[in-house]
Amino acid sequence: MSEEKKSLNFLEQIIEEDLANGLDKNKLRFRFPPEPNGYLHIGHAASICLNFGLGLTYNAPVNLRFDDTNPVKEEQEYVDAIKNDIQWLGFQWENELYSSDYFGQLYQWAILLIKKGKAYVDDQSSEEIAKQKGTPTEPGTNSPNRNRPVEENLALFEKMKNGEFEEGSHILRAKIDMASPNMLMRDPIMYRVLRKSHHRTGDTWNIYPMYDWAHGESDYIEQISHSICTLEFKPHRQLYDWFLDQIYSGKDLRPKQREFARRNLSYTVMSKRKLLQLVEEGHVNGWDDPRMPTISGLRRRGYTPESIRKFSEVSGISKRDNVTDVALLEFCIKDHLNKTAPRVMAVLNPVKVIITNYPEGKEEWLDAENNPEDENAGSRKVPFSKEIYIEQEDFREEANKKFFRLKLGKEVRLKNAYIIKAESCKKDAEGNITEIHCTYDEKSKSGSGTEESKRRVKGTLHWVSIAHAVHAEVRLYDRLFTDEAPDAHKDKDFKEFINPNSLVINTNAFVEPSLQDARIGDKFQFQRLGYFTIDNDSTAERLVFNRTVPLRDSWAKIEHKK
RNA sequence: UGGCCUGUAAUGUAAUGGUGAGCAUACAAGAUUUUGACUCUUGUUGUAUAGGUUCAAAUCCUGUCAGGCCAUCCA
């Protein structure tokens, strides 16, 4: 009965308009065009969800097209990682394509442009060409080679292709308008000489097309109806259309480029160049470091595809610059994991508790609910015994009444187990608490149905039985940068804001024995602490957990108010 | 000083000339709680600015201000 029509974003509105104006719905076709020069990040996820999402809502094909026109930066490793990330996000492309598939066609069209007098070979130095380009406020001047005869252009271009010229010595330029207020229209470069081996075409080519020349024509070849890109390409649209004008048949579909604002996230950077820098300079341990905003980093951190898709959905799209609060992303993963992640107990900073009136050598396997948010999640058994670990910060010798946890002379509930009372504690020479002596109420066992078990005590603690505990390493992550928008400062380098405490490794954590058999990628809620996943580095001998995100901590807020 | 684009709560977005500008997150207060989680209830904060058109403007027009993009043989 929901009458609510969900509002269309501006790109969907454009598509609806085109449809209303007679565009055949079956002609809709989209593409996601990554350059294989780095890993995909959460900003790309927005574009992926947008393009593949349009494909889904309009039942239209979406191509994956690698924009591989620059062999200097591009590698097969990135191609593989990108494909993996898109599939992991849950999307399937229609065709896997490459701009390099079209090098031959592009070359033929370039010759056509030369013949039409719309392109010429320039053999000036890059410095000279830059000088003639003018500035945004001053027009450029024509190249002395601008009116080179067609035959000569053809011959030179042929030689460029055949590898008879050095890199940087010759380029093919479109002949447009050196006085255009749009710098991109001032006789832009179509081809440069590059004697580099390409990850797909090998040494076949000595010339490579520039983005502007390759992209729109590739869209045309693939009959992409809507070529969606980010805002910084807005000025390129005029050139995109100009290049299309030169070759458009007038009969088939003519692609249109439209632009939306890239998604930025607070406390991180979203440029591949900067992310590469973080990797190469060792500020992080690779593209998939769990602190990275890459898809692979988020995956390793414990994010789910569902959470990332949800984030893209609730973030929406628009044309204004934005810095989305990372809290929204964190909300999305907590929301998903709350519904799906099994609850377990783990103690990160252990302190020993001895239950003095619990029989020596006794052990009990107690029932524990796997997920109160999921009726079908079932339950498991957790071992209980005389000596257990609890969290250091869950005990104080004395504290005010706002402290709901264990303190001398007071009671607290052990989750899924008994109510205990702290009687005394032991300290080492520095005054650190080394042992807490408690007594337990034998009749208070969770779920036993006794009067005592129904007693209400304010605090509930997580714990693990020392005899049964599994030693684990836990990696705690914090934001990579201390500034909301680290690369938005004109006077400062983004690296000045790197958070020195973004990774804290805890090698002395203990988890309940049910975790012994967990596999890489499994996700859990460590009760009262947060959501954790098993890292790739984990082995049977050494469990390694990543903290995906902590739980909301109201107590920390109360504490900090003081 | 050129061209293009963008300004709606703290953040991200919706309202497409027509009810008190909606939603989510964040924040705050309360309820509940064998997770100080989750959930539930309530609440705070907004159309950059000045004019104009109109019965009616966040929406259309003009000026101003602010921000972004554009001078790689990158994409």
JSON list of N, CA, C and O in Angstrom, two decimals, chain A residues 269-290:
[
{"chain": "A", "resi": 269, "resn": "VAL", "atom": "N", "xyz": [41.31, 10.07, 2.49]},
{"chain": "A", "resi": 269, "resn": "VAL", "atom": "CA", "xyz": [41.51, 10.68, 1.18]},
{"chain": "A", "resi": 269, "resn": "VAL", "atom": "C", "xyz": [40.96, 9.73, 0.14]},
{"chain": "A", "resi": 269, "resn": "VAL", "atom": "O", "xyz": [40.85, 8.53, 0.36]},
{"chain": "A", "resi": 270, "resn": "MET", "atom": "N", "xyz": [40.60, 10.28, -1.00]},
{"chain": "A", "resi": 270, "resn": "MET", "atom": "CA", "xyz": [39.90, 9.46, -1.99]},
{"chain": "A", "resi": 270, "resn": "MET", "atom": "C", "xyz": [40.53, 9.59, -3.36]},
{"chain": "A", "resi": 270, "resn": "MET", "atom": "O", "xyz": [39.86, 9.38, -4.36]},
{"chain": "A", "resi": 271, "resn": "SER", "atom": "N", "xyz": [41.79, 9.96, -3.40]},
{"chain": "A", "resi": 271, "resn": "SER", "atom": "CA", "xyz": [42.41, 10.04, -4.71]},
{"chain": "A", "resi": 271, "resn": "SER", "atom": "C", "xyz": [43.38, 8.87, -4.85]},
{"chain": "A", "resi": 271, "resn": "SER", "atom": "O", "xyz": [44.12, 8.55, -3.92]},
{"chain": "A", "resi": 272, "resn": "LYS", "atom": "N", "xyz": [43.34, 8.24, -6.01]},
{"chain": "A", "resi": 272, "resn": "LYS", "atom": "CA", "xyz": [44.19, 7.07, -6.21]},
{"chain": "A", "resi": 272, "resn": "LYS", "atom": "C", "xyz": [45.66, 7.44, -6.07]},
{"chain": "A", "resi": 272, "resn": "LYS", "atom": "O", "xyz": [46.46, 6.65, -5.59]},
{"chain": "A", "resi": 273, "resn": "ARG", "atom": "N", "xyz": [45.97, 8.65, -6.52]},
{"chain": "A", "resi": 273, "resn": "ARG", "atom": "CA", "xyz": [47.37, 9.09, -6.44]},
{"chain": "A", "resi": 273, "resn": "ARG", "atom": "C", "xyz": [47.82, 9.13, -4.98]},
{"chain": "A", "resi": 273, "resn": "ARG", "atom": "O", "xyz": [48.89, 8.65, -4.63]},
{"chain": "A", "resi": 274, "resn": "LYS", "atom": "N", "xyz": [46.96, 9.69, -4.12]},
{"chain": "A", "resi": 274, "resn": "LYS", "atom": "CA", "xyz": [47.33, 9.80, -2.71]},
{"chain": "A", "resi": 274, "resn": "LYS", "atom": "C", "xyz": [47.31, 8.43, -2.02]},
{"chain": "A", "resi": 274, "resn": "LYS", "atom": "O", "xyz": [48.14, 8.16, -1.16]},
{"chain": "A", "resi": 275, "resn": "LEU", "atom": "N", "xyz": [46.36, 7.61, -2.40]},
{"chain": "A", "resi": 275, "resn": "LEU", "atom": "CA", "xyz": [46.31, 6.28, -1.80]},
{"chain": "A", "resi": 275, "resn": "LEU", "atom": "C", "xyz": [47.56, 5.49, -2.18]},
{"chain": "A", "resi": 275, "resn": "LEU", "atom": "O", "xyz": [48.15, 4.78, -1.36]},
{"chain": "A", "resi": 276, "resn": "LEU", "atom": "N", "xyz": [47.96, 5.64, -3.44]},
{"chain": "A", "resi": 276, "resn": "LEU", "atom": "CA", "xyz": [49.18, 4.97, -3.91]},
{"chain": "A", "resi": 276, "resn": "LEU", "atom": "C", "xyz": [50.38, 5.44, -3.10]},
{"chain": "A", "resi": 276, "resn": "LEU", "atom": "O", "xyz": [51.24, 4.65, -2.71]},
{"chain": "A", "resi": 277, "resn": "GLN", "atom": "N", "xyz": [50.40, 6.72, -2.81]},
{"chain": "A", "resi": 277, "resn": "GLN", "atom": "CA", "xyz": [51.48, 7.30, -2.01]},
{"chain": "A", "resi": 277, "resn": "GLN", "atom": "C", "xyz": [51.52, 6.67, -0.62]},
{"chain": "A", "resi": 277, "resn": "GLN", "atom": "O", "xyz": [52.59, 6.34, -0.10]},
{"chain": "A", "resi": 278, "resn": "LEU", "atom": "N", "xyz": [50.36, 6.50, -0.01]},
{"chain": "A", "resi": 278, "resn": "LEU", "atom": "CA", "xyz": [50.30, 5.88, 1.31]},
{"chain": "A", "resi": 278, "resn": "LEU", "atom": "C", "xyz": [50.86, 4.46, 1.27]},
{"chain": "A", "resi": 278, "resn": "LEU", "atom": "O", "xyz": [51.57, 4.02, 2.18]},
{"chain": "A", "resi": 279, "resn": "VAL", "atom": "N", "xyz": [50.55, 3.77, 0.18]},
{"chain": "A", "resi": 279, "resn": "VAL", "atom": "CA", "xyz": [51.03, 2.39, 0.02]},
{"chain": "A", "resi": 279, "resn": "VAL", "atom": "C", "xyz": [52.53, 2.38, -0.20]},
{"chain": "A", "resi": 279, "resn": "VAL", "atom": "O", "xyz": [53.28, 1.69, 0.50]},
{"chain": "A", "resi": 280, "resn": "GLU", "atom": "N", "xyz": [52.98, 3.19, -1.17]},
{"chain": "A", "resi": 280, "resn": "GLU", "atom": "CA", "xyz": [54.39, 3.15, -1.55]},
{"chain": "A", "resi": 280, "resn": "GLU", "atom": "C", "xyz": [55.33, 3.66, -0.46]},
{"chain": "A", "resi": 280, "resn": "GLU", "atom": "O", "xyz": [56.45, 3.20, -0.33]},
{"chain": "A", "resi": 281, "resn": "GLU", "atom": "N", "xyz": [54.84, 4.61, 0.32]},
{"chain": "A", "resi": 281, "resn": "GLU", "atom": "CA", "xyz": [55.69, 5.15, 1.37]},
{"chain": "A", "resi": 281, "resn": "GLU", "atom": "C", "xyz": [55.55, 4.39, 2.69]},
{"chain": "A", "resi": 281, "resn": "GLU", "atom": "O", "xyz": [56.12, 4.77, 3.70]},
{"chain": "A", "resi": 282, "resn": "GLY", "atom": "N", "xyz": [54.74, 3.35, 2.66]},
{"chain": "A", "resi": 282, "resn": "GLY", "atom": "CA", "xyz": [54.66, 2.49, 3.83]},
{"chain": "A", "resi": 282, "resn": "GLY", "atom": "C", "xyz": [53.85, 3.03, 5.00]},
{"chain": "A", "resi": 282, "resn": "GLY", "atom": "O", "xyz": [53.99, 2.55, 6.12]},
{"chain": "A", "resi": 283, "resn": "HIS", "atom": "N", "xyz": [53.01, 4.01, 4.74]},
{"chain": "A", "resi": 283, "resn": "HIS", "atom": "CA", "xyz": [52.16, 4.49, 5.83]},
{"chain": "A", "resi": 283, "resn": "HIS", "atom": "C", "xyz": [51.07, 3.47, 6.17]},
{"chain": "A", "resi": 283, "resn": "HIS", "atom": "O", "xyz": [50.49, 3.50, 7.24]},
{"chain": "A", "resi": 284, "resn": "VAL", "atom": "N", "xyz": [50.79, 2.61, 5.20]},
{"chain": "A", "resi": 284, "resn": "VAL", "atom": "CA", "xyz": [49.86, 1.51, 5.41]},
{"chain": "A", "resi": 284, "resn": "VAL", "atom": "C", "xyz": [50.51, 0.26, 4.83]},
{"chain": "A", "resi": 284, "resn": "VAL", "atom": "O", "xyz": [51.51, 0.35, 4.13]},
{"chain": "A", "resi": 285, "resn": "ASN", "atom": "N", "xyz": [49.93, -0.88, 5.14]},
{"chain": "A", "resi": 285, "resn": "ASN", "atom": "CA", "xyz": [50.51, -2.14, 4.67]},
{"chain": "A", "resi": 285, "resn": "ASN", "atom": "C", "xyz": [49.81, -2.64, 3.42]},
{"chain": "A", "resi": 285, "resn": "ASN", "atom": "O", "xyz": [49.28, -3.74, 3.41]},
{"chain": "A", "resi": 286, "resn": "GLY", "atom": "N", "xyz": [49.79, -1.82, 2.39]},
{"chain": "A", "resi": 286, "resn": "GLY", "atom": "CA", "xyz": [49.22, -2.27, 1.12]},
{"chain": "A", "resi": 286, "resn": "GLY", "atom": "C", "xyz": [47.85, -1.69, 0.85]},
{"chain": "A", "resi": 286, "resn": "GLY", "atom": "O", "xyz": [47.23, -1.06, 1.70]},
{"chain": "A", "resi": 287, "resn": "TRP", "atom": "N", "xyz": [47.40, -1.93, -0.39]},
{"chain": "A", "resi": 287, "resn": "TRP", "atom": "CA", "xyz": [46.11, -1.40, -0.83]},
{"chain": "A", "resi": 287, "resn": "TRP", "atom": "C", "xyz": [44.96, -1.96, 0.01]},
{"chain": "A", "resi": 287, "resn": "TRP", "atom": "O", "xyz": [43.92, -1.34, 0.12]},
{"chain": "A", "resi": 288, "resn": "ASP", "atom": "N", "xyz": [45.15, -3.16, 0.54]},
{"chain": "A", "resi": 288, "resn": "ASP", "atom": "CA", "xyz": [44.05, -3.77, 1.29]},
{"chain": "A", "resi": 288, "resn": "ASP", "atom": "C", "xyz": [44.25, -3.63, 2.80]},
{"chain": "A", "resi": 288, "resn": "ASP", "atom": "O", "xyz": [43.64, -4.35, 3.57]},
{"chain": "A", "resi": 289, "resn": "ASP", "atom": "N", "xyz": [45.09, -2.71, 3.19]},
{"chain": "A", "resi": 289, "resn": "ASP", "atom": "CA", "xyz": [45.21, -2.43, 4.62]},
{"chain": "A", "resi": 289, "resn": "ASP", "atom": "C", "xyz": [43.82, -2.03, 5.13]},
{"chain": "A", "resi": 289, "resn": "ASP", "atom": "O", "xyz": [43.13, -1.23, 4.51]},
{"chain": "A", "resi": 290, "resn": "PRO", "atom": "N", "xyz": [43.41, -2.61, 6.26]},
{"chain": "A", "resi": 290, "resn": "PRO", "atom": "CA", "xyz": [42.05, -2.35, 6.75]},
{"chain": "A", "resi": 290, "resn": "PRO", "atom": "C", "xyz": [41.76, -0.88, 7.10]},
{"chain": "A", "resi": 290, "resn": "PRO", "atom": "O", "xyz": [40.61, -0.51, 7.30]}
]
